[in-house]
Amino acid sequence: MQPWETLAEADAPDGARLELRRRGHEYLIRAGGWDLMSSRDDSSARALATIGCAGLTSRAGVRVLIGGLGMGYSLAAACELLGPDAQIEVAELVPAIVEWNQGPIAALAGRPLDDPRVRVHHGDVATRIEQVRDHFDAILLDVDNGPDPLAHDHNARLYGAAGLRAAHLALRSSGVHAVWSYSSAGSFARTLERAGFEASVHPVPNHGRDRGSTHAIWLGRRRAPKRR
Ligand SMILES: C[S@@+](CC[C@H](N)C(=O)[O-])C[C@H]1O[C@@H](n2cnc3c(N)ncnc32)[C@H](O)[C@@H]1O
C-alpha cells in the first residue's frame, strides 16, 4: 500500500494540530491526533446538506449557515440544492482549511468557495450563531465527531442546552438545525427536544474505511414560536 504523504500542517486557534495528507487519490485531514475526515467518503457530509435543506430547494431568499468547511462537500451539496438567490455562509475556525480549499483540495468538491452565493465567516460557528436572531432557514453543523466532540473540546458547547438555545434563536420560524454525528447513539434527541426542536435522526451509510457502519444526521425542526 502507498504511504501517506503530508502536504501541509497548521495549528487551529485552540492549539489542535491539523494535517493534510494524501495517498494516491485519497486526501485525509487529521485534527488533534484523530482522522477528522477522508475524501474517500463524502456521502454523509453531502447528506447533511440534502437532509438539512430538503424543504428549502424551491424557496426564495433562503439563508443557510454551514459549520465547518472541511473538504467542502456539505457546502457543494447545499450549492447544488439551493436557489440562485440563496445566501450560503460557511463558518470555518481554521484559516489553513480555507486556504487548502482554495488550493490543493479545491477540486475535490468542485470549488464551492467560488460560488458567488457563498460567504466565508472566518471563525467559530458558535460565534456566528450567537450574532443573529430569526436569521437562518437552516444551520448545518459538522465541526467534529458530533455531540461527543473529539478534536476540539470547546465544541461541546454547541451540543448542550445553551448552544442549542442559541441555534433556536438564530433560526427563522420552522428553521432546521441539522447535526452530523459519528453515530446515532446517545440522548441527543432529548437534548434537542428540550431546546425547543422537534427531533429526528437519519442514519446514513458510511462508505469509507468502516464500511457497513452508519453515521447519523440529527435533525431539529424549530417547534414553537419562541418566547421573547
Ligand atoms: C469534519 S470537517 C467538516 C466536513 C464538511 N462537512 C465537508 O463536507 O467536508 C470539520 C470542520 O469543522 C471545522 N471546525 C471545527 N470546529 C469549528 C468551529 N467551532 N467553528 C467553525 N469550524 C469548526 C474544522 O476545522 C473542519 O474544517
Coordinates of C-alpha atoms and ligand atoms in Angstrom, one line a residue:
M1 CA 0.0 0.0 0.0
Q2 CA 1.2 3.5 -0.8
P3 CA 2.4 5.5 2.2
W4 CA 0.7 8.7 3.3
E5 CA 2.4 12.0 2.2
T6 CA 2.0 15.1 4.4
L7 CA 1.1 18.0 2.2
A8 CA 0.6 20.7 4.9
E9 CA 0.3 21.3 8.6
A10 CA -1.3 24.0 10.7
D11 CA -2.4 24.9 14.2
A12 CA -6.1 25.6 15.0
P13 CA -6.7 28.6 17.2
D14 CA -7.4 26.2 20.1
G15 CA -3.9 24.6 19.6
A16 CA -5.1 21.4 17.9
R17 CA -2.6 20.3 15.3
L18 CA -4.0 19.8 11.8
E19 CA -2.5 17.9 9.0
L20 CA -3.4 17.5 5.3
R21 CA -2.3 14.1 3.9
R22 CA -2.5 12.4 0.5
R23 CA -2.2 8.8 -0.6
G24 CA -2.8 8.4 -4.3
H25 CA -6.2 10.0 -5.0
E26 CA -7.3 10.0 -1.3
Y27 CA -6.9 13.0 0.9
L28 CA -7.1 13.0 4.7
I29 CA -7.5 15.8 7.3
R30 CA -6.2 14.9 10.8
A31 CA -7.0 17.2 13.7
G32 CA -5.8 16.8 17.3
G33 CA -4.4 13.3 16.6
W34 CA -7.7 12.0 15.0
D35 CA -8.6 11.3 11.4
L36 CA -11.2 14.1 11.0
M37 CA -12.3 13.2 7.5
S38 CA -11.2 11.5 4.3
S39 CA -12.1 12.2 0.7
R40 CA -12.9 8.5 0.4
D41 CA -16.4 9.0 1.8
D42 CA -18.2 12.3 1.0
S43 CA -21.7 10.8 1.3
S44 CA -22.6 11.6 4.9
A45 CA -21.1 15.1 4.5
R46 CA -23.3 15.7 1.5
A47 CA -26.3 14.0 3.3
L48 CA -26.0 16.7 6.0
A49 CA -27.0 19.3 3.3
T50 CA -29.5 17.2 1.4
I51 CA -31.4 16.3 4.6
G52 CA -31.0 19.7 6.2
C53 CA -32.0 21.6 3.1
A54 CA -34.8 19.3 1.9
G55 CA -37.6 21.8 2.5
L56 CA -35.7 24.8 1.1
T57 CA -34.9 23.9 -2.5
S58 CA -37.7 25.8 -4.1
R59 CA -37.9 28.6 -1.6
A60 CA -36.7 32.1 -2.4
G61 CA -34.3 34.2 -0.2
V62 CA -33.1 31.2 1.8
R63 CA -30.2 31.7 4.2
V64 CA -28.1 28.8 5.3
L65 CA -25.2 28.5 7.7
I66 CA -22.7 25.7 7.4
G67 CA -20.1 25.0 10.1
G68 CA -17.3 24.0 9.2
L69 CA -15.8 23.7 5.8
G70 CA -13.7 20.5 5.9
M71 CA -13.3 19.4 2.3
G72 CA -16.3 21.4 1.1
Y73 CA -18.7 18.5 0.4
S74 CA -21.6 19.8 2.5
L75 CA -21.1 23.3 1.1
A76 CA -21.1 21.9 -2.5
A77 CA -24.2 19.9 -1.9
A78 CA -26.0 23.0 -0.5
C79 CA -24.9 25.0 -3.5
E80 CA -26.4 22.3 -5.8
L81 CA -29.7 22.2 -4.0
L82 CA -30.5 25.9 -3.2
G83 CA -31.9 28.6 -5.5
P84 CA -30.0 31.4 -7.3
D85 CA -30.7 34.0 -4.6
A86 CA -29.7 31.8 -1.6
Q87 CA -27.2 33.2 0.8
I88 CA -24.9 30.4 2.0
E89 CA -22.4 31.2 4.8
V90 CA -19.7 28.8 5.8
A91 CA -18.0 29.3 9.2
E92 CA -14.5 27.8 9.4
L93 CA -12.4 28.0 12.6
V94 CA -9.0 27.2 11.0
P95 CA -7.6 29.6 8.3
A96 CA -5.5 26.9 6.8
I97 CA -8.6 24.8 6.0
V98 CA -9.9 27.7 3.9
E99 CA -6.5 28.0 2.2
W100 CA -6.4 24.3 1.4
N101 CA -9.9 24.5 -0.1
Q102 CA -8.6 27.3 -2.3
G103 CA -5.5 25.3 -3.2
P104 CA -4.6 21.6 -3.0
I105 CA -8.1 20.2 -2.3
A106 CA -10.2 22.8 -4.2
A107 CA -11.2 20.3 -6.9
L108 CA -12.4 17.6 -4.5
A109 CA -15.9 19.1 -4.1
G110 CA -15.8 21.2 -7.3
R111 CA -14.6 24.5 -5.9
P112 CA -17.7 25.5 -4.0
L113 CA -15.9 28.5 -2.4
D114 CA -16.0 30.1 -5.9
D115 CA -19.8 30.1 -5.9
P116 CA -21.0 33.8 -5.7
R117 CA -23.7 32.9 -3.2
V118 CA -21.1 31.7 -0.7
R119 CA -19.5 33.8 2.0
V120 CA -16.9 32.6 4.5
H121 CA -17.1 33.5 8.1
H122 CA -13.6 33.1 9.4
G123 CA -14.0 32.0 13.0
D124 CA -16.1 29.9 15.3
V125 CA -19.5 28.9 14.1
A126 CA -20.8 29.3 17.7
T127 CA -20.0 33.0 17.5
R128 CA -21.8 33.4 14.2
I129 CA -24.9 31.6 15.6
E130 CA -24.9 33.9 18.6
Q131 CA -24.7 37.1 16.5
V132 CA -28.2 36.7 14.9
R133 CA -31.9 36.3 15.7
D134 CA -34.6 34.9 13.3
H135 CA -32.0 34.8 10.5
F136 CA -31.2 31.3 9.1
D137 CA -33.5 28.8 7.5
A138 CA -31.1 26.1 8.2
I139 CA -27.9 25.6 10.2
L140 CA -25.8 22.6 9.1
L141 CA -23.3 21.6 11.7
D142 CA -20.3 19.3 11.1
V143 CA -17.4 20.5 13.1
D144 CA -16.1 17.4 14.8
N145 CA -17.3 14.0 15.7
G146 CA -20.8 15.1 16.6
P147 CA -22.4 15.5 20.0
D148 CA -19.3 13.8 21.5
P149 CA -16.6 16.0 20.1
L150 CA -13.0 14.6 19.9
A151 CA -10.8 17.0 18.1
H152 CA -11.8 20.3 19.7
D153 CA -13.1 20.2 23.3
H154 CA -14.7 23.7 23.1
N155 CA -17.2 22.4 20.5
A156 CA -19.1 20.5 23.3
R157 CA -20.9 23.8 24.0
L158 CA -22.6 23.6 20.5
Y159 CA -24.4 20.5 21.5
G160 CA -25.5 21.4 25.0
A161 CA -28.6 23.3 26.2
A162 CA -27.1 26.8 25.8
G163 CA -25.7 26.1 22.3
L164 CA -28.9 24.6 21.1
R165 CA -30.9 27.5 22.5
A166 CA -28.7 29.9 20.6
A167 CA -29.3 27.9 17.4
H168 CA -33.0 28.0 18.1
L169 CA -32.9 31.8 18.4
A170 CA -30.8 32.2 15.2
L171 CA -33.3 30.2 13.1
R172 CA -36.3 31.6 11.4
S173 CA -39.6 30.0 12.3
S174 CA -39.7 26.3 11.4
G175 CA -36.0 26.6 10.6
V176 CA -33.9 23.4 10.8
H177 CA -30.8 22.6 12.8
A178 CA -29.0 19.6 11.2
V179 CA -26.1 18.0 13.0
W180 CA -23.7 15.4 11.6
S181 CA -22.8 12.7 14.1
Y182 CA -20.4 9.7 14.0
S183 CA -23.2 7.6 15.4
S184 CA -26.9 7.8 16.3
A185 CA -26.2 6.5 19.8
G186 CA -26.9 8.7 22.9
S187 CA -29.6 11.0 24.1
F188 CA -29.1 14.0 21.7
A189 CA -32.7 13.8 20.5
R190 CA -33.9 14.5 24.1
T191 CA -31.4 17.5 24.3
L192 CA -32.8 18.8 21.0
E193 CA -36.4 18.4 22.2
R194 CA -35.6 20.2 25.5
A195 CA -34.2 23.2 23.5
G196 CA -37.5 23.6 21.5
F197 CA -36.9 21.4 18.5
E198 CA -38.9 18.5 17.1
A199 CA -36.1 15.9 16.8
S200 CA -35.5 13.1 14.3
V201 CA -32.4 11.0 13.4
H202 CA -31.5 9.9 9.9
P203 CA -28.9 7.1 9.6
V204 CA -26.6 7.5 6.6
P205 CA -24.4 4.7 5.3
N206 CA -20.6 5.0 5.8
H207 CA -18.8 4.2 2.5
G208 CA -15.3 4.8 4.0
R209 CA -13.0 2.7 6.0
D210 CA -15.6 1.4 8.4
R211 CA -17.9 0.3 5.5
G212 CA -21.0 -1.3 6.8
S213 CA -21.4 1.0 9.8
T214 CA -23.7 4.1 9.7
H215 CA -23.2 7.8 10.6
A216 CA -26.2 9.9 11.5
I217 CA -27.8 13.2 10.8
W218 CA -29.7 14.6 13.8
L219 CA -32.5 17.0 12.7
G220 CA -34.1 19.5 14.9
R221 CA -37.0 21.5 13.5
R222 CA -37.8 24.7 15.4
R223 CA -41.1 23.8 17.0
A224 CA -42.9 26.7 18.6
P225 CA -42.8 30.4 18.3
K226 CA -40.1 31.4 20.6
R227 CA -40.6 33.2 23.9
R228 CA -39.1 36.7 23.9
Ligands
LIG1 C1 -15.4 17.1 9.7 S1 -14.9 18.6 9.0 C2 -16.3 19.1 8.1 C3 -16.6 18.3 6.9 C4 -17.6 19.0 5.9 N1 -18.9 18.7 6.3 C5 -17.3 18.6 4.5 O1 -18.3 18.5 3.8 O2 -16.2 18.4 4.1 C6 -15.0 19.7 10.4 C7 -14.5 21.1 10.0 O3 -15.0 22.0 11.0 C8 -14.0 22.9 11.4 N2 -14.3 23.4 12.8 C9 -14.1 22.7 14.0 N3 -14.6 23.4 15.0 C10 -15.2 24.5 14.4 C11 -16.0 25.6 15.0 N4 -16.2 25.7 16.3 N5 -16.4 26.6 14.1 C12 -16.1 26.5 12.8 N6 -15.4 25.5 12.2 C13 -15.0 24.5 13.0 C14 -12.7 22.1 11.2 O4 -11.6 22.9 11.1 C15 -13.1 21.3 10.0 O5 -12.7 22.1 8.8

